[in-house]
Every structure is written in structure tokens, then in C-alpha cells.
mmCIF file of C-alpha atoms and ligand atoms in Angstrom:
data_model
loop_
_atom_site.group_PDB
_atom_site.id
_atom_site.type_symbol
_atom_site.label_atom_id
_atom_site.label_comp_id
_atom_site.label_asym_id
_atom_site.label_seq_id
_atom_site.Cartn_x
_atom_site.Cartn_y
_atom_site.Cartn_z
ATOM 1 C CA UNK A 216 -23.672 -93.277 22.751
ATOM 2 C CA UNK A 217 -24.743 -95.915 20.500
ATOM 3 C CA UNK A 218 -23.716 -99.471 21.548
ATOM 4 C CA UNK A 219 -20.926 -101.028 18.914
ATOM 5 C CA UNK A 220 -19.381 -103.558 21.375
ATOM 6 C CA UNK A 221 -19.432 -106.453 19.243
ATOM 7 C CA UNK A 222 -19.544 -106.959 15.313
ATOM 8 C CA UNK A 223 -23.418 -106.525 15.149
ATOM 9 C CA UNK A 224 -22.747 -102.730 15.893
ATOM 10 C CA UNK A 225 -26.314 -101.967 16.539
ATOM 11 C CA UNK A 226 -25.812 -98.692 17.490
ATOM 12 C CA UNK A 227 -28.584 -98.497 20.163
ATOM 13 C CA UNK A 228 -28.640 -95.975 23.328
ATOM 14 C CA UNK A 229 -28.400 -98.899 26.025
ATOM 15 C CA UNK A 230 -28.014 -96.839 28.556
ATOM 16 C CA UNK A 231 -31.200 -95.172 28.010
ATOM 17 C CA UNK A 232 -32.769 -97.971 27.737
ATOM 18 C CA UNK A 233 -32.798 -98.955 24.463
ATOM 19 C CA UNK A 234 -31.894 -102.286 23.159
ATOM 20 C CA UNK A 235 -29.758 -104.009 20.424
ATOM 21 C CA UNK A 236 -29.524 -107.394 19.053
ATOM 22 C CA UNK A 237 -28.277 -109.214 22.433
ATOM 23 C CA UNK A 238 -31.569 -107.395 24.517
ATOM 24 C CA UNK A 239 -29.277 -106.454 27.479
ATOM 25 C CA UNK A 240 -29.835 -103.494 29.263
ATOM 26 C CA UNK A 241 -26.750 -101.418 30.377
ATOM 27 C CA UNK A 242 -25.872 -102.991 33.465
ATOM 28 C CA UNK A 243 -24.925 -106.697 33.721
ATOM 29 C CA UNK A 244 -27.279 -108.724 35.325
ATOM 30 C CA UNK A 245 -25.360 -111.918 37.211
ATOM 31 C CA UNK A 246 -27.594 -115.101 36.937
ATOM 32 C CA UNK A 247 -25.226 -117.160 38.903
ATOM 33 C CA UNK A 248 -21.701 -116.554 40.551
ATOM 34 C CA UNK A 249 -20.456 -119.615 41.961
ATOM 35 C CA UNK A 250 -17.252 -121.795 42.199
ATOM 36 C CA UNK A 251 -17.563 -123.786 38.878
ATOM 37 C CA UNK A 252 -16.083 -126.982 38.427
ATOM 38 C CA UNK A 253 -15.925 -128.195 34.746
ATOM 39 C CA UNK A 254 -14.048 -126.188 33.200
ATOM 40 C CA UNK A 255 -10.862 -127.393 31.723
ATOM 41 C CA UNK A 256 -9.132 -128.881 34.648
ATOM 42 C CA UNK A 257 -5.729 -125.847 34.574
ATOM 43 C CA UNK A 258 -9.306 -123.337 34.687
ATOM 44 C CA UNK A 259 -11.042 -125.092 37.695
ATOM 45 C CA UNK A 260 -7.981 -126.863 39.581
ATOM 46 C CA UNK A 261 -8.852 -128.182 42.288
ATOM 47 C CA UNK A 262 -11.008 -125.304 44.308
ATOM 48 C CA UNK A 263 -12.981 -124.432 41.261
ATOM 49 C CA UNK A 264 -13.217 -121.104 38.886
ATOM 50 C CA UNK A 265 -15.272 -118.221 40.087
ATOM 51 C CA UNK A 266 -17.705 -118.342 37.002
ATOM 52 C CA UNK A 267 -19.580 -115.364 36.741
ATOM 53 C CA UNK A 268 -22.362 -116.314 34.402
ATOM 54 C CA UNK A 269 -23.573 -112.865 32.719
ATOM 55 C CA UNK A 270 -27.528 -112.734 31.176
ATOM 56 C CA UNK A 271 -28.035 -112.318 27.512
ATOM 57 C CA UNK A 272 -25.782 -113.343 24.850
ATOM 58 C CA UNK A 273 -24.994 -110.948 21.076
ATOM 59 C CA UNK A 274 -25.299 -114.286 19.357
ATOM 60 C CA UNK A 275 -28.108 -116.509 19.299
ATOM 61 C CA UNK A 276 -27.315 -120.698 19.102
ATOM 62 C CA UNK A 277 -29.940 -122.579 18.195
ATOM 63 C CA UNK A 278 -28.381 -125.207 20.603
ATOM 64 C CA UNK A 279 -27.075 -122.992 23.008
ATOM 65 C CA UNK A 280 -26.849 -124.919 26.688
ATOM 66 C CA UNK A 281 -27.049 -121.752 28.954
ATOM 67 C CA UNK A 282 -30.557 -120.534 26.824
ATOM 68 C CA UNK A 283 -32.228 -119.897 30.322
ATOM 69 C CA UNK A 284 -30.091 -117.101 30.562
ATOM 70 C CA UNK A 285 -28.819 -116.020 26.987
ATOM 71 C CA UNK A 286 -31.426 -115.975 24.469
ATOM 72 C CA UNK A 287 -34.227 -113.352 23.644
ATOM 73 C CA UNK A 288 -37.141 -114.853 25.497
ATOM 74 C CA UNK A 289 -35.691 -115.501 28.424
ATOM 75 C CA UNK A 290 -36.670 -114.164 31.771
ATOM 76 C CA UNK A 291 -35.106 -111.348 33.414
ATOM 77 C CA UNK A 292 -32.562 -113.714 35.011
ATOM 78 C CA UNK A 293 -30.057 -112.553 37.954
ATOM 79 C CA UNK A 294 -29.701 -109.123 39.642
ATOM 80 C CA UNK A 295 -28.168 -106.065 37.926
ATOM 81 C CA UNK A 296 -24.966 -104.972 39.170
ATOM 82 C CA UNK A 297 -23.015 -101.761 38.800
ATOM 83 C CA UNK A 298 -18.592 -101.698 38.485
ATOM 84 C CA UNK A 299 -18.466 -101.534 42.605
ATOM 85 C CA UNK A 300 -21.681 -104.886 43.091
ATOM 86 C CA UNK A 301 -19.542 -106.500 40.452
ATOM 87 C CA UNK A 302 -16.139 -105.845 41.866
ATOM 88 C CA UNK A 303 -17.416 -107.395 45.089
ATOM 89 C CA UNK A 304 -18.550 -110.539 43.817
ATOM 90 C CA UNK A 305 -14.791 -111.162 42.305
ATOM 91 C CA UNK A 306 -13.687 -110.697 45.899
ATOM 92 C CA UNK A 307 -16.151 -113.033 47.309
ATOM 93 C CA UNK A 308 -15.488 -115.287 44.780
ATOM 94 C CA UNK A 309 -11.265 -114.721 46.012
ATOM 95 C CA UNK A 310 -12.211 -115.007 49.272
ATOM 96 C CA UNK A 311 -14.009 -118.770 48.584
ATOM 97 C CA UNK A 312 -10.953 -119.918 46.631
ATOM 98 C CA UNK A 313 -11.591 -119.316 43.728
ATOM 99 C CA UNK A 314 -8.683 -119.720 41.368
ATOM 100 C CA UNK A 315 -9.784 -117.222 39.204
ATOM 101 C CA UNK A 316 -12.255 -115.021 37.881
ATOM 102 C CA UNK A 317 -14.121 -116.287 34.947
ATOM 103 C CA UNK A 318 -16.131 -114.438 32.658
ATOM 104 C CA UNK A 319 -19.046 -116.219 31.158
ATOM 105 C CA UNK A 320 -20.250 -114.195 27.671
ATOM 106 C CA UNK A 321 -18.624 -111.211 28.854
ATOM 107 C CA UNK A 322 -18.626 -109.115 25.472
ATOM 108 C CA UNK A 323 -21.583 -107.129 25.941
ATOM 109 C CA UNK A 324 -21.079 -106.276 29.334
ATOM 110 C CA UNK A 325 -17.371 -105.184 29.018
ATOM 111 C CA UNK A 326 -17.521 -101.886 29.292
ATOM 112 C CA UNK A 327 -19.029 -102.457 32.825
ATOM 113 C CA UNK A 328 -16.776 -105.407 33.389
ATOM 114 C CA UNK A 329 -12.990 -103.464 32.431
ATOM 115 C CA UNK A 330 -14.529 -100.985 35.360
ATOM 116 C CA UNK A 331 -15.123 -103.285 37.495
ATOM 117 C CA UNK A 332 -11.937 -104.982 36.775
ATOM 118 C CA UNK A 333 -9.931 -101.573 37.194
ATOM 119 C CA UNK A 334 -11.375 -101.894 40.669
ATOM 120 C CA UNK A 335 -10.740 -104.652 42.041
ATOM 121 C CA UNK A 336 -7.320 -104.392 40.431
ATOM 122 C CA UNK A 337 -6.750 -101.135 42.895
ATOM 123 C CA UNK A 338 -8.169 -102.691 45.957
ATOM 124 C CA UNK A 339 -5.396 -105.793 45.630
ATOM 125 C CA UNK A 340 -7.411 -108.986 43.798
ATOM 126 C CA UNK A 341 -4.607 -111.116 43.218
ATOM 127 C CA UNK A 342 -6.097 -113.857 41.047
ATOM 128 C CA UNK A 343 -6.599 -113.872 37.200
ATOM 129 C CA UNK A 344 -9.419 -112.971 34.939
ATOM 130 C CA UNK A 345 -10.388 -115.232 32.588
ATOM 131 C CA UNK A 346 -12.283 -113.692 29.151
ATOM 132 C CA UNK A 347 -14.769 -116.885 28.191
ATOM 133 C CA UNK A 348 -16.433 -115.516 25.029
ATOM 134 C CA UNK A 349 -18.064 -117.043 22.030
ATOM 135 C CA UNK A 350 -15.375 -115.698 19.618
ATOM 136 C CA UNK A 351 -17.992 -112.954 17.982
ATOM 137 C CA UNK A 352 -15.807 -110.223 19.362
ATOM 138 C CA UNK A 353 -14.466 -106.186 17.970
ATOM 139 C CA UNK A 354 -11.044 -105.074 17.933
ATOM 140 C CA UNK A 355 -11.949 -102.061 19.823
ATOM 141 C CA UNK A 356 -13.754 -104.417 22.857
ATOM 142 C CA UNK A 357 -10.383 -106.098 23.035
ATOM 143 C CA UNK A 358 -8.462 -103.420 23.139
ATOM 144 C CA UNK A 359 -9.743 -101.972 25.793
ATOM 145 C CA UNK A 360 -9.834 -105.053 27.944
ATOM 146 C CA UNK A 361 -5.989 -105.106 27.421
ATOM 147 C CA UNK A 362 -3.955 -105.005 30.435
ATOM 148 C CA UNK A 363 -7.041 -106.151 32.232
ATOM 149 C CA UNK A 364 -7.255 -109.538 30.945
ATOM 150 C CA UNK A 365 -4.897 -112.368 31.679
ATOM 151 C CA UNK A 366 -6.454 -115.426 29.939
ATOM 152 C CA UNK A 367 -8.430 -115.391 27.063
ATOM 153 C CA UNK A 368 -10.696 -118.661 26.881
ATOM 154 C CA UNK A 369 -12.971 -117.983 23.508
ATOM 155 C CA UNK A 370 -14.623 -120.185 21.165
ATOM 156 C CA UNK A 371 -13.907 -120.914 17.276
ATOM 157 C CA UNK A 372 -17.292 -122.138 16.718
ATOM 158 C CA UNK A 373 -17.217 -122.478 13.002
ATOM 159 C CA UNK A 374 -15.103 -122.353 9.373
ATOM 160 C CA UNK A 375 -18.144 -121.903 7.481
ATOM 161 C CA UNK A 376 -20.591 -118.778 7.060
ATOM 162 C CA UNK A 377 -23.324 -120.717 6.097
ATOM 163 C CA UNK A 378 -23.114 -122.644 9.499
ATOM 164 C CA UNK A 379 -22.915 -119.282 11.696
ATOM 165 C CA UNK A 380 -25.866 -117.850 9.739
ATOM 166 C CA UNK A 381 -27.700 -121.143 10.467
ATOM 167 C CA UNK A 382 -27.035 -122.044 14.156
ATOM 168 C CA UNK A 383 -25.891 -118.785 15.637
ATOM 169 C CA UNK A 384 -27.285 -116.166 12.838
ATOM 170 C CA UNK A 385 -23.684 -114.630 12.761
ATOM 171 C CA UNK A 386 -22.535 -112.857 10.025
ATOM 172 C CA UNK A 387 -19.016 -113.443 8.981
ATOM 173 C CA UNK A 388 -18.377 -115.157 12.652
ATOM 174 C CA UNK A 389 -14.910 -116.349 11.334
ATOM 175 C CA UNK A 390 -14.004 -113.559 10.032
ATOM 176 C CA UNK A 391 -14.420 -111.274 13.177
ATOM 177 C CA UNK A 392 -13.683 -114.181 15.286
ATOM 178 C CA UNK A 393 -10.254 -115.532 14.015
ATOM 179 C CA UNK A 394 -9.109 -111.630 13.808
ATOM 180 C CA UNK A 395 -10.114 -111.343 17.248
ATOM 181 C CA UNK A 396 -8.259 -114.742 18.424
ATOM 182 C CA UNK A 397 -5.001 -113.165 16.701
ATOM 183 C CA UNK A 398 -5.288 -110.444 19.146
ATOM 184 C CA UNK A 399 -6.128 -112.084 22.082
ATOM 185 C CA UNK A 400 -3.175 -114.010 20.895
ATOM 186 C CA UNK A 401 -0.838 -110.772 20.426
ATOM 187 C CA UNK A 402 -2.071 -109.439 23.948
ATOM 188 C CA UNK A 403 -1.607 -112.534 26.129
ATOM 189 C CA UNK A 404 0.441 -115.030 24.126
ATOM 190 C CA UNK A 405 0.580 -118.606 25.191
ATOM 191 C CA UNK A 406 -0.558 -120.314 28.251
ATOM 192 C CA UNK A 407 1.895 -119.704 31.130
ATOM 193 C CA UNK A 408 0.933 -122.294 34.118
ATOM 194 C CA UNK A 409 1.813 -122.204 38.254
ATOM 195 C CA UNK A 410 3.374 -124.798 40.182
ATOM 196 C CA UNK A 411 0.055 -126.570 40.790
ATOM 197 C CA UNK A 412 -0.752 -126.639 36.550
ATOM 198 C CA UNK A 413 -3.218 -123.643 37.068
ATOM 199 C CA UNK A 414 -3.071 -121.525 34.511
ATOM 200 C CA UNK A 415 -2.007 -117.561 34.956
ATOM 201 C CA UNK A 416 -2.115 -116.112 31.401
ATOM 202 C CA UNK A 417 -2.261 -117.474 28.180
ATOM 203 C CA UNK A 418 -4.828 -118.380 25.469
ATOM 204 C CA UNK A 419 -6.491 -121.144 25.059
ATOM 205 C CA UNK A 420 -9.066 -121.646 21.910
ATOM 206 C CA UNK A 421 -12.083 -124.238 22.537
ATOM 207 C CA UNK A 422 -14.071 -125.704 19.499
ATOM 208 C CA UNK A 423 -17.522 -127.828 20.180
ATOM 209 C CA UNK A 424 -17.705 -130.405 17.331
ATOM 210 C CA UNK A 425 -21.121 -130.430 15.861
ATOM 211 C CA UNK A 426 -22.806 -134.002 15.157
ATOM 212 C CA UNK A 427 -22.795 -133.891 11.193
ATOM 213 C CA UNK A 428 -20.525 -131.519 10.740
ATOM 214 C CA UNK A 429 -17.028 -132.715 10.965
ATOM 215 C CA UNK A 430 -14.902 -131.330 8.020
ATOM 216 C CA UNK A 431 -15.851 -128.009 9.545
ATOM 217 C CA UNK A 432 -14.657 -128.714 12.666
ATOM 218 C CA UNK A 433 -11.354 -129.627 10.976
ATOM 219 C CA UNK A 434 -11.292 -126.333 8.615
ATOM 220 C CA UNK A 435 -11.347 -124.973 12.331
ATOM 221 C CA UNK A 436 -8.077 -126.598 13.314
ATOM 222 C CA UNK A 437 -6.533 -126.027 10.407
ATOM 223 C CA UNK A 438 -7.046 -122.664 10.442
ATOM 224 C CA UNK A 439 -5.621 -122.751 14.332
ATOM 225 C CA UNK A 440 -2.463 -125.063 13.521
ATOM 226 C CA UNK A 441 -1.824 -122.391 10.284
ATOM 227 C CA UNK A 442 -2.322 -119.350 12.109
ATOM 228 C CA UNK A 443 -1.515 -118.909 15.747
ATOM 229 C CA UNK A 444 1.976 -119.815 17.876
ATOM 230 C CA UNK A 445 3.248 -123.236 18.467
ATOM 231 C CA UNK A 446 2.032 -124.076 22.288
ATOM 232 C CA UNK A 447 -1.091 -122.468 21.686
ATOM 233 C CA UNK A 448 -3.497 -124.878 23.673
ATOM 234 C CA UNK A 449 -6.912 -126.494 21.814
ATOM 235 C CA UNK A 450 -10.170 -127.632 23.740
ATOM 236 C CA UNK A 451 -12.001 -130.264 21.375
ATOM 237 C CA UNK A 452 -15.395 -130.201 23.029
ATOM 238 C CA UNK A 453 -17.351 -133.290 22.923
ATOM 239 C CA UNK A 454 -20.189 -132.160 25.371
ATOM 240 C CA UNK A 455 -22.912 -131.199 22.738
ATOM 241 C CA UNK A 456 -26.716 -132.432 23.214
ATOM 242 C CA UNK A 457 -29.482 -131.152 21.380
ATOM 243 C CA UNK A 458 -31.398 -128.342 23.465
ATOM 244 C CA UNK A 459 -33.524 -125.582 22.966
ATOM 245 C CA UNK A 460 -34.024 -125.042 19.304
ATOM 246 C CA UNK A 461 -31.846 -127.528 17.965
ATOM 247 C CA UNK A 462 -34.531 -130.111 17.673
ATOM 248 C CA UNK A 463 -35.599 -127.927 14.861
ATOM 249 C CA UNK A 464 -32.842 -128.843 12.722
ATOM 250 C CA UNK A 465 -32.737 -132.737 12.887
ATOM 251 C CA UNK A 466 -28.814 -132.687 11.292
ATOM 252 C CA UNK A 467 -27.843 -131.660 14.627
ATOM 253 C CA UNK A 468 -30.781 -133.050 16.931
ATOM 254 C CA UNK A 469 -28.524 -135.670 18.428
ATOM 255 C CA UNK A 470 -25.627 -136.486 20.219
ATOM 256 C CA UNK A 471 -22.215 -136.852 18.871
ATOM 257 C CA UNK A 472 -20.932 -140.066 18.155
ATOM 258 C CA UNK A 473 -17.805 -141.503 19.176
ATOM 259 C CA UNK A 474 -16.646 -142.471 15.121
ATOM 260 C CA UNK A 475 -17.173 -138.905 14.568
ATOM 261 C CA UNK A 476 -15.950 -137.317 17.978
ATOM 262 C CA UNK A 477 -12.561 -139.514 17.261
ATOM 263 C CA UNK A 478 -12.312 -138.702 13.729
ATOM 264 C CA UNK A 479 -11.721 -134.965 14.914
ATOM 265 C CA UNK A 480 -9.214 -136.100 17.738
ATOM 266 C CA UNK A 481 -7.275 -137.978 15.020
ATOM 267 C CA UNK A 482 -7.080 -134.729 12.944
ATOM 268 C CA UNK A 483 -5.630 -132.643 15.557
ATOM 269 C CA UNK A 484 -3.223 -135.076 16.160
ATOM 270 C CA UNK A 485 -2.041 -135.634 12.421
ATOM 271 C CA UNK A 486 -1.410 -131.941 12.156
ATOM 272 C CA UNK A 487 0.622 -131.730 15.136
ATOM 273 C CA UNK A 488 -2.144 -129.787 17.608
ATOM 274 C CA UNK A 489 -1.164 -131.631 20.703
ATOM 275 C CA UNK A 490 -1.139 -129.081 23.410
ATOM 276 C CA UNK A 491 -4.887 -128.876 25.331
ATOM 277 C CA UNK A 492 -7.567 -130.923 26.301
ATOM 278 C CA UNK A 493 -10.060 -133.626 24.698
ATOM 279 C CA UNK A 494 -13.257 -134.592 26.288
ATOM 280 C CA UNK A 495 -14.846 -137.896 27.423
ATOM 281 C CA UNK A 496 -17.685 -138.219 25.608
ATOM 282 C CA UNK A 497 -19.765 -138.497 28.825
ATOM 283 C CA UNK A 498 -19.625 -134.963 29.313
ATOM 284 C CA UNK A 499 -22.724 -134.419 27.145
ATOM 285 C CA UNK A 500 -25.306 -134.481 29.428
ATOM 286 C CA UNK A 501 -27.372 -131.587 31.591
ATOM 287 C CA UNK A 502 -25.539 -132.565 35.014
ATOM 288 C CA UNK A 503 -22.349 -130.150 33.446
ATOM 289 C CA UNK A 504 -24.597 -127.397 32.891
ATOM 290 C CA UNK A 505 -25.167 -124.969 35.584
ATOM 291 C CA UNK A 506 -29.136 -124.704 36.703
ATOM 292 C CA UNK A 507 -29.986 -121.059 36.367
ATOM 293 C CA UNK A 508 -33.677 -121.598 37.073
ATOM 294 C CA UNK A 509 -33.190 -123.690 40.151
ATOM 295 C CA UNK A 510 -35.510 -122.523 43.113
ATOM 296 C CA UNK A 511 -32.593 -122.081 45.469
ATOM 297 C CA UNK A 512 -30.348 -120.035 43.385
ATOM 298 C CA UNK A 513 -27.475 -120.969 45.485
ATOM 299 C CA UNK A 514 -24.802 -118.341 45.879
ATOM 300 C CA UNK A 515 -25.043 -115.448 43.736
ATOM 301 C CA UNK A 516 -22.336 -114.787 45.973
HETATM 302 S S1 SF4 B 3 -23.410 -105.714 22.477
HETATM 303 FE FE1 SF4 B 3 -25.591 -106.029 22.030
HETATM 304 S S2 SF4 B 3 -26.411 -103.996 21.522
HETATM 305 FE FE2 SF4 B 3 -24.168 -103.865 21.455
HETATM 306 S S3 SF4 B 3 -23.606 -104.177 19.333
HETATM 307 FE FE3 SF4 B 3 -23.517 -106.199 20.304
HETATM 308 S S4 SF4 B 3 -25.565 -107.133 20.079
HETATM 309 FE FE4 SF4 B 3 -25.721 -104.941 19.610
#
């Protein structure tokens, strides 16, 4: 059956090998499954999450952080894994104290994942899953992770079309990914926390703010403030530093500054977005991102 998981509907035969716009073959390949630590602090806590970082990516950032793994080009990173390989690693992941299962670019594995999910669901897994997706999602994907899913982390990368074409060359992103926020929205509702601040269910929206690009970034949380529940939570990312191809576009081949950084954090603010996180602006550096090419792999767990 031809693949339509995400907007780009490419209608390929994956699972006979053929490929769409992401490149990923049928079965996820893991690059890394580890207890991750910098994620917003009610998503790590204090054990960590149980990041699962999936290969390949169905959009294509020109600054994208995990490129190693996501972009066409890279390597055949990580080992493939079927519903029952996957299902294990959540319980290994349990069993090292994990807080919860976190899904890094899940969307075009999800048919794989919701099996795998289903499983470990049966055998007893008793923490949540967390859906961390870039935002370019389809109602049907979503609606058949429902039930599955218990916290929906996705990004709002961007108000304007011309931007998504640009940096991620993704048609219509807000379109398909503010109608896919309202359902994520709908299916889990706001965040709902533990006695220790760790979060159970719930959404909660992140937005990276672009150097240059600021009155986009409030568009963005406008459009949040307007749209979805009082309580819903907001991570204003501050981490961005110019990797793989951003160089080629020198608006956005630096770091953010901190006039520009606060100028965002002001806006939220103003308009009355004051549940979620900000970020220091020391968090843009390599040390946060995870080293998929790393000789010792580390735990694939
Ligand atoms: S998941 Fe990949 S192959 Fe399927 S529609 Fe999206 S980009 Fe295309």
C-alpha cells in the first residue's frame, strides 16, 4: 500500500522497498535509545526520558541539529527493528528508569511504532509515551495513535509558508501542522503532572525562535494563545546554532541574540502565555545534542 503517513503523501510501496520523500525504509531503524536528559525538565525529571531517536526525518531543515541521522545523505544510522525489537527497548528503557518513553520524529515510523506500542501496552509498561514530532503531521497518523499516546510534545516551527518552503521545504507546514496540534489537543488535552512535577498526559507545543526572524515567531504564539485551551504549556526554544546547511543562508548562519531571544519572551508574556518553559540562552551549543556518530554508540539499549 502506498505510504501517505504524513502530508507529503508520496504514495510509495515502502514495504517493498521503495522510498518516499523521508528515504526510510519500512522498519524503523533506532540510532540511539538512551536515558536523555534535556528535555524540558517535567519530560526528563530527574532519571531522564527514554529518547528513542528514530533515522530519517519527512521534512528536511536546513539547520536541523540531529542531520547525522535525519536527512537524505546520511548513513544508514542505527539497527532496524520490528513491533516486538522495538517493544523491548521501551522495557529496557522502563527497566533503567526511564520516566517515559519518548519518541524522537516518530511520524514516519508510526505505523510500526502504534504496534509496538499495542505491545508493550499488553505485556504491562506502565510509563507514558511521549509523541516528539516536528508538527508536519496527517489526521489519519493521529488518529490512529489515539489511545496510544499520552503526551504529545510537537513543534510549531513556523507562521509563514515562505519560511517552511525555505528552511524545511514544507508545503503549507502551518496549515497541516496547527490542524494537527488541535487534535493532539482534542485527544490529550492539557498537561496533567504527578506528585514529583513529571508530566503524565497533556500537550505541550515547543517553538525554536529563528535568529532574524522574530515577528514569525510571534505570529506563532499568537496563533497558540488564539487557538488552543487556557493551560496549554509553550516551550520558547533558544538553543538554535547554525549547522549543516544553514551556513548557506547567512540570515540564519548565527546564533540568536539575547535582544531578540527576549523580545519573544516579552511577547508571550504580554499575551498572557505563561504556562511552560523558556530557555537559557546557553543551551545553544553541540554538548545538548546527542552524538549519533560517536564510536562507542553507547546503549542502543
Ligand atoms: S512518511 Fe515518508 S514516504 Fe510516507 S508520505 Fe511521509 S515522506 Fe512520504
Amino acid at each position: 500500500m502506498g505510504c501517505v503517513l504524513c502530508p507529503r503523501r508520496c504514495n510509495v510501496d515502502r514495504q517493498a522497498g521503495e522510498k518516499g520523500f523521508c528515504q526510510a525504509g519500512w522498519l524503523p531503524r533506532v540510532a540511539l535509545a538512551d536515558l536523555h536528559f534535556w528535555e524540558e525538565p517535567c519530560i526528563s525529571g530527574t532519571r531522564g526520558s527514554g529518547a528513542v531517536f528514530f533515522s530519517r526525518c519527512n521534512l528536511a531543515c536546513v539547520f536541523c541539529q540531529n542531520h547525522d541521522i535525519s536527512q537524505p545523505g546520511a548513513g544508514e544510522i542505527g539497527e532496524e527493528m520490528d513491533p516486538r525489537g522495538l517493544k523491548d527497548i521501551f522495557f529496557a528503557l522502563e527497566a533503567k528508569g526511564a520516566h517515559n518513553i519518548n519518541l524522537v520524529s516518530p511520524t514516519h515510523h508510526s505505523k510500526v511504532i502504534a504496534e509496538a506500542i499495542e505491545l508493550a501496552k499488553k505485556e504491562g509498561i506502565r510509563i507514558p509515551f511521549v509523541y516528539n514530532s516536528n508538527g508536519y503531521e496527517s489526521m489519519e497518523t493521529l488518529r490512529f495513535m489515539e489511545g496510544l499516546i499520552d503526551v504529545y510534545l510537537p513543534d510549531l516551527k513556523y507562521h509563514s509558508d515562505d519560511l517552511a518552503m525555505r528552511y524545511s521545504s514544507a508545503p503549507s507546514y502551518f496549515r497541516y501542522a496547527t490542524s494537527a496540534i488541535l487534535e493532539m489537543a482534542r485527544q490529550v488535552g492539557t498537561p496533567v503532572f504527578d506528585s514529583q512535577g513529571i508530566i503524565r498526559k497533556g500537550l505541550i507545543v515547543r517553538h525554536l525562535v529563528l535568529p532574524g526572524h522574530i515577528e514569525d515567531s510571534k505570529a506563532v504564539l499568537r496563533w497558540i494563545k488564539g487557538n488552543l485551551p487556557a493551560g496549554t504549556f509553550v516551550s520558547v526554544m533558544s538553543q538554535y546554532y547554525p549547522v549543516h546547511r544553514a551556513l548557506r543562508f547567512p540570515e540564519i548562519s548565527r546564533k540568536l541574540t539575547r535582544r531578540e531571544y527576549d523580545e519573544v519572551v516579552e511577547e508571550c508574556l504580554k499575551i498572557g502565555l505563561e504556562d511552560g518553559y523558556f530557555q537559557e540562552l546557553s543551551s545553544a551549543s553541540p554538548e545538548y545534542t546527542p552524538d549519533f556518530l560517536r564510536k562507542d554508540p553507547g546503549s542502543r539499549t
